[in-house]
Amino acid sequence: MEIRKADYHIHSSISPDAKVSMEEMCEGAYHRECDEIVFTDHYEFYSQNYKSLYFYEEYIQHYFKKLAECREKFFGKLCIKSGMEFGQPHLEAEKALKLVKKYPFDYLIGSVHKLDNVDLEKMEYNQDTVHEIADRYYQELLKLSRWGEFDCMGHLDFFKRHSKRQGFSDEYEQHEGIIRKILTNVIDRGKGIELNTSGIRQEAGEAMPSLTILKIYRELGGTIITVGSDAHKPQDIRADFDQAYELLNLAGFGEISLFEQRRVVGSIKGVTGKIRINY
Ligand SMILES: [Zn+2]
Ligand SMILES: [Zn+2]
């Protein structure tokens, strides 16, 4: 089956923060004419022996059981790839590596959602804290990029989701140097980044990462890129992909990578945005 429409970042109710079942998400993807999707449910890692309520091997086994049921149900209609969004996996590197090797993932996203086990969402953003949170976020992302056992780095300038919501900037200028180092590590390790459209529909009002960062990634020699909606409900599947394609065009990317068994196996070519936006 030729893949023309894919979404590489979808959550189901297996994730603690999503309510719609995998089957309903598949139904939604099929109705939105997707050819291929990846369920990248959350798996969070923690520092200092923090005991999680959710994230044990049984969680992954449950994920693969549900995935197998959906694959059977949608056989010939929708290609369903296995994946996971690992949050700060470098903090428990040994455990993460064991899971990576043990389970048949097609695609893994490496993200940073927490600093010292606290969600960026739950932090207090004000004049005194915002610069420090940005510093700590990018330092953590740098460590993740050095570890590198993922396929694409998730929503690279995720910090802005929360800073912009509270009226602060994305702190891009202050952190361009470290962002360049992160991207260089990603490229050197043969990995990629994702273009995550969730920021467009949220308060930040723009994709993650920004066009500026996409251009730097391209300029540094980055070629591997996926597009994901980060949908937690069916109506968000492939949301704002026209705008994402436009951004990819502007940054000089002509194709989107497709993964299987954690390798790039092809691409969607001729990615063109249908709408014109001024940047
Ligand atoms: Zn995420
Ligand atoms: Zn996500």
Short mmCIF file of N, CA and C in Angstrom, two decimals, residues 98-198:
data_model
loop_
_atom_site.label_atom_id
_atom_site.label_comp_id
_atom_site.label_asym_id
_atom_site.label_seq_id
_atom_site.Cartn_x
_atom_site.Cartn_y
_atom_site.Cartn_z
N LYS A 98 16.50 -1.52 27.95
CA LYS A 98 15.97 -2.88 28.07
C LYS A 98 14.61 -2.97 27.37
N LEU A 99 13.77 -1.98 27.58
CA LEU A 99 12.43 -1.97 26.96
C LEU A 99 12.54 -1.81 25.44
N VAL A 100 13.45 -0.94 25.03
CA VAL A 100 13.66 -0.69 23.60
C VAL A 100 14.05 -1.99 22.89
N LYS A 101 14.90 -2.77 23.56
CA LYS A 101 15.38 -4.01 22.92
C LYS A 101 14.36 -5.13 22.99
N LYS A 102 13.56 -5.12 24.05
CA LYS A 102 12.65 -6.24 24.28
C LYS A 102 11.37 -6.21 23.42
N TYR A 103 10.86 -5.02 23.13
CA TYR A 103 9.56 -4.93 22.45
C TYR A 103 9.72 -4.47 21.00
N PRO A 104 8.82 -4.97 20.12
CA PRO A 104 8.98 -4.71 18.68
C PRO A 104 8.43 -3.35 18.24
N PHE A 105 9.10 -2.31 18.66
CA PHE A 105 8.65 -0.96 18.29
C PHE A 105 9.06 -0.63 16.86
N ASP A 106 8.15 0.06 16.16
CA ASP A 106 8.50 0.59 14.83
C ASP A 106 9.12 1.97 14.93
N TYR A 107 8.73 2.70 15.98
CA TYR A 107 9.10 4.13 16.01
C TYR A 107 9.03 4.64 17.45
N LEU A 108 10.07 5.31 17.88
CA LEU A 108 10.09 5.86 19.24
C LEU A 108 10.35 7.36 19.23
N ILE A 109 9.54 8.07 20.00
CA ILE A 109 9.75 9.51 20.17
C ILE A 109 10.46 9.71 21.50
N GLY A 110 11.47 10.56 21.52
CA GLY A 110 12.13 10.93 22.78
C GLY A 110 11.75 12.36 23.12
N SER A 111 11.12 12.54 24.28
CA SER A 111 10.65 13.88 24.68
C SER A 111 11.11 14.21 26.08
N VAL A 112 11.03 15.48 26.42
CA VAL A 112 11.19 15.90 27.82
C VAL A 112 9.90 16.60 28.22
N HIS A 113 9.22 16.02 29.23
CA HIS A 113 7.98 16.61 29.76
C HIS A 113 8.16 17.12 31.18
N LYS A 114 9.18 16.58 31.85
CA LYS A 114 9.33 16.87 33.29
C LYS A 114 10.75 17.33 33.63
N LEU A 115 10.83 18.13 34.67
CA LEU A 115 12.13 18.50 35.24
C LEU A 115 12.07 18.09 36.71
N ASP A 116 12.99 17.25 37.12
CA ASP A 116 12.95 16.70 38.48
C ASP A 116 11.56 16.16 38.84
N ASN A 117 11.02 15.36 37.96
CA ASN A 117 9.72 14.68 38.15
C ASN A 117 8.51 15.62 38.21
N VAL A 118 8.70 16.87 37.89
CA VAL A 118 7.56 17.81 37.87
C VAL A 118 7.27 18.17 36.41
N ASP A 119 6.00 18.01 36.02
CA ASP A 119 5.59 18.37 34.65
C ASP A 119 5.83 19.85 34.38
N LEU A 120 6.32 20.16 33.18
CA LEU A 120 6.50 21.58 32.83
C LEU A 120 5.18 22.34 32.94
N GLU A 121 4.09 21.60 32.70
CA GLU A 121 2.76 22.18 32.78
C GLU A 121 2.42 22.67 34.19
N LYS A 122 2.95 21.97 35.18
CA LYS A 122 2.59 22.27 36.57
C LYS A 122 3.49 23.34 37.20
N MET A 123 4.48 23.81 36.44
CA MET A 123 5.42 24.76 37.02
C MET A 123 4.86 26.17 37.02
N GLU A 124 5.38 26.96 37.89
CA GLU A 124 4.94 28.34 38.03
C GLU A 124 5.83 29.21 37.14
N TYR A 125 5.22 29.84 36.13
CA TYR A 125 5.99 30.69 35.21
C TYR A 125 5.80 32.16 35.61
N ASN A 126 6.86 32.80 36.01
CA ASN A 126 6.80 34.24 36.25
C ASN A 126 8.16 34.84 35.89
N GLN A 127 8.28 36.16 36.03
CA GLN A 127 9.51 36.85 35.64
C GLN A 127 10.76 36.22 36.26
N ASP A 128 10.62 35.73 37.49
CA ASP A 128 11.78 35.20 38.19
C ASP A 128 12.13 33.78 37.80
N THR A 129 11.12 33.02 37.32
CA THR A 129 11.38 31.58 37.10
C THR A 129 11.52 31.20 35.63
N VAL A 130 10.96 32.01 34.73
CA VAL A 130 10.82 31.57 33.34
C VAL A 130 12.17 31.27 32.66
N HIS A 131 13.19 32.09 32.93
CA HIS A 131 14.49 31.85 32.28
C HIS A 131 15.12 30.56 32.82
N GLU A 132 14.97 30.36 34.12
CA GLU A 132 15.57 29.17 34.73
C GLU A 132 14.89 27.89 34.21
N ILE A 133 13.56 27.94 34.06
CA ILE A 133 12.85 26.76 33.55
C ILE A 133 13.32 26.46 32.12
N ALA A 134 13.45 27.52 31.30
CA ALA A 134 13.93 27.33 29.92
C ALA A 134 15.33 26.72 29.93
N ASP A 135 16.21 27.23 30.77
CA ASP A 135 17.59 26.70 30.86
C ASP A 135 17.57 25.22 31.21
N ARG A 136 16.79 24.91 32.24
CA ARG A 136 16.75 23.52 32.70
C ARG A 136 16.13 22.61 31.64
N TYR A 137 15.11 23.11 30.95
CA TYR A 137 14.47 22.31 29.90
C TYR A 137 15.48 21.96 28.80
N TYR A 138 16.20 22.99 28.30
CA TYR A 138 17.13 22.72 27.20
C TYR A 138 18.34 21.91 27.65
N GLN A 139 18.76 22.06 28.90
CA GLN A 139 19.85 21.21 29.42
C GLN A 139 19.42 19.74 29.43
N GLU A 140 18.18 19.50 29.83
CA GLU A 140 17.65 18.14 29.89
C GLU A 140 17.54 17.56 28.47
N LEU A 141 17.09 18.41 27.54
CA LEU A 141 16.96 17.97 26.14
C LEU A 141 18.34 17.65 25.54
N LEU A 142 19.35 18.40 25.96
CA LEU A 142 20.71 18.14 25.51
C LEU A 142 21.17 16.76 25.99
N LYS A 143 20.85 16.44 27.25
CA LYS A 143 21.21 15.11 27.79
C LYS A 143 20.48 14.02 27.01
N LEU A 144 19.21 14.26 26.72
CA LEU A 144 18.44 13.28 25.94
C LEU A 144 19.07 13.08 24.56
N SER A 145 19.51 14.18 23.94
CA SER A 145 20.11 14.08 22.60
C SER A 145 21.43 13.32 22.64
N ARG A 146 22.15 13.41 23.76
CA ARG A 146 23.41 12.67 23.89
C ARG A 146 23.13 11.19 24.06
N TRP A 147 22.07 10.88 24.81
CA TRP A 147 21.69 9.47 25.01
C TRP A 147 21.26 8.87 23.67
N GLY A 148 20.33 9.52 23.02
CA GLY A 148 20.03 9.23 21.62
C GLY A 148 19.31 7.95 21.25
N GLU A 149 18.80 7.19 22.23
CA GLU A 149 18.15 5.92 21.88
C GLU A 149 16.66 6.11 21.57
N PHE A 150 16.40 6.97 20.62
CA PHE A 150 15.03 7.18 20.14
C PHE A 150 15.14 7.35 18.63
N ASP A 151 14.02 7.50 17.94
CA ASP A 151 14.09 7.71 16.50
C ASP A 151 13.94 9.18 16.13
N CYS A 152 12.95 9.83 16.75
CA CYS A 152 12.80 11.27 16.52
C CYS A 152 12.60 11.98 17.85
N MET A 153 13.17 13.16 17.94
CA MET A 153 12.99 13.96 19.15
C MET A 153 11.62 14.64 19.09
N GLY A 154 10.86 14.53 20.19
CA GLY A 154 9.50 15.07 20.22
C GLY A 154 9.47 16.57 20.47
N HIS A 155 8.49 17.23 19.83
CA HIS A 155 8.18 18.65 20.06
C HIS A 155 9.33 19.46 20.67
N LEU A 156 10.36 19.71 19.88
CA LEU A 156 11.64 20.23 20.39
C LEU A 156 11.55 21.49 21.27
N ASP A 157 10.75 22.46 20.87
CA ASP A 157 10.66 23.67 21.71
C ASP A 157 9.39 23.67 22.57
N PHE A 158 9.11 22.48 23.12
CA PHE A 158 7.93 22.23 23.97
C PHE A 158 7.79 23.23 25.12
N PHE A 159 8.91 23.76 25.59
CA PHE A 159 8.90 24.75 26.67
C PHE A 159 7.89 25.87 26.39
N LYS A 160 7.80 26.26 25.09
CA LYS A 160 6.94 27.40 24.75
C LYS A 160 5.45 27.09 24.92
N ARG A 161 5.08 25.79 24.89
CA ARG A 161 3.67 25.45 25.10
C ARG A 161 3.18 26.08 26.41
N HIS A 162 4.04 26.03 27.40
CA HIS A 162 3.64 26.53 28.72
C HIS A 162 4.05 27.99 28.96
N SER A 163 5.21 28.38 28.45
CA SER A 163 5.64 29.76 28.68
C SER A 163 4.73 30.73 27.94
N LYS A 164 4.39 30.40 26.69
CA LYS A 164 3.55 31.32 25.90
C LYS A 164 2.13 31.40 26.46
N ARG A 165 1.66 30.26 26.95
CA ARG A 165 0.31 30.21 27.56
C ARG A 165 0.24 31.21 28.72
N GLN A 166 1.38 31.43 29.37
CA GLN A 166 1.38 32.33 30.52
C GLN A 166 1.98 33.70 30.21
N GLY A 167 2.02 33.99 28.89
CA GLY A 167 2.40 35.33 28.47
C GLY A 167 3.89 35.60 28.33
N PHE A 168 4.70 34.54 28.33
CA PHE A 168 6.15 34.74 28.16
C PHE A 168 6.59 34.26 26.78
N SER A 169 7.83 34.55 26.43
CA SER A 169 8.31 34.20 25.09
C SER A 169 8.77 32.75 25.05
N ASP A 170 9.21 32.32 23.86
CA ASP A 170 9.72 30.95 23.73
C ASP A 170 11.19 30.87 24.13
N GLU A 171 11.81 31.99 24.46
CA GLU A 171 13.22 32.04 24.90
C GLU A 171 14.15 31.47 23.84
N TYR A 172 13.72 31.54 22.59
CA TYR A 172 14.55 30.97 21.52
C TYR A 172 15.92 31.66 21.43
N GLU A 173 15.88 32.98 21.40
CA GLU A 173 17.16 33.71 21.20
C GLU A 173 18.20 33.39 22.26
N GLN A 174 17.74 33.30 23.51
CA GLN A 174 18.68 33.02 24.61
C GLN A 174 19.23 31.58 24.53
N HIS A 175 18.54 30.71 23.76
CA HIS A 175 18.93 29.30 23.77
C HIS A 175 19.32 28.76 22.40
N GLU A 176 19.57 29.67 21.45
CA GLU A 176 19.90 29.19 20.11
C GLU A 176 21.14 28.29 20.11
N GLY A 177 22.12 28.66 20.92
CA GLY A 177 23.36 27.88 20.97
C GLY A 177 23.13 26.44 21.39
N ILE A 178 22.39 26.26 22.45
CA ILE A 178 22.14 24.89 22.95
C ILE A 178 21.21 24.12 21.99
N ILE A 179 20.28 24.84 21.36
CA ILE A 179 19.40 24.18 20.39
C ILE A 179 20.23 23.65 19.21
N ARG A 180 21.21 24.42 18.78
CA ARG A 180 22.10 23.96 17.71
C ARG A 180 22.87 22.70 18.13
N LYS A 181 23.34 22.68 19.40
CA LYS A 181 24.06 21.49 19.89
C LYS A 181 23.14 20.28 19.91
N ILE A 182 21.91 20.48 20.36
CA ILE A 182 20.93 19.38 20.42
C ILE A 182 20.70 18.82 19.01
N LEU A 183 20.48 19.71 18.05
CA LEU A 183 20.21 19.28 16.68
C LEU A 183 21.43 18.57 16.08
N THR A 184 22.61 19.07 16.40
CA THR A 184 23.84 18.44 15.89
C THR A 184 23.96 17.02 16.44
N ASN A 185 23.67 16.84 17.73
CA ASN A 185 23.71 15.49 18.32
C ASN A 185 22.72 14.56 17.63
N VAL A 186 21.51 15.07 17.41
CA VAL A 186 20.47 14.26 16.77
C VAL A 186 20.95 13.80 15.38
N ILE A 187 21.51 14.73 14.62
CA ILE A 187 21.96 14.41 13.26
C ILE A 187 23.15 13.44 13.30
N ASP A 188 24.12 13.70 14.19
CA ASP A 188 25.30 12.84 14.29
C ASP A 188 24.94 11.40 14.65
N ARG A 189 23.86 11.26 15.41
CA ARG A 189 23.45 9.91 15.81
C ARG A 189 22.53 9.25 14.78
N GLY A 190 22.30 9.93 13.67
CA GLY A 190 21.44 9.37 12.61
C GLY A 190 19.97 9.38 12.97
N LYS A 191 19.59 10.26 13.89
CA LYS A 191 18.19 10.33 14.32
C LYS A 191 17.50 11.52 13.65
N GLY A 192 16.21 11.72 14.00
CA GLY A 192 15.46 12.81 13.40
C GLY A 192 14.69 13.61 14.43
N ILE A 193 13.88 14.51 13.93
CA ILE A 193 12.98 15.27 14.80
C ILE A 193 11.56 15.14 14.24
N GLU A 194 10.58 15.47 15.07
CA GLU A 194 9.21 15.50 14.57
C GLU A 194 8.77 16.96 14.47
N LEU A 195 7.82 17.18 13.57
CA LEU A 195 7.12 18.46 13.53
C LEU A 195 5.75 18.18 14.14
N ASN A 196 5.52 18.75 15.32
CA ASN A 196 4.33 18.44 16.11
C ASN A 196 3.34 19.59 15.96
N THR A 197 2.14 19.27 15.46
CA THR A 197 1.19 20.35 15.15
C THR A 197 0.31 20.75 16.34
N SER A 198 0.46 20.10 17.48
CA SER A 198 -0.46 20.39 18.60
C SER A 198 -0.37 21.85 19.06
#
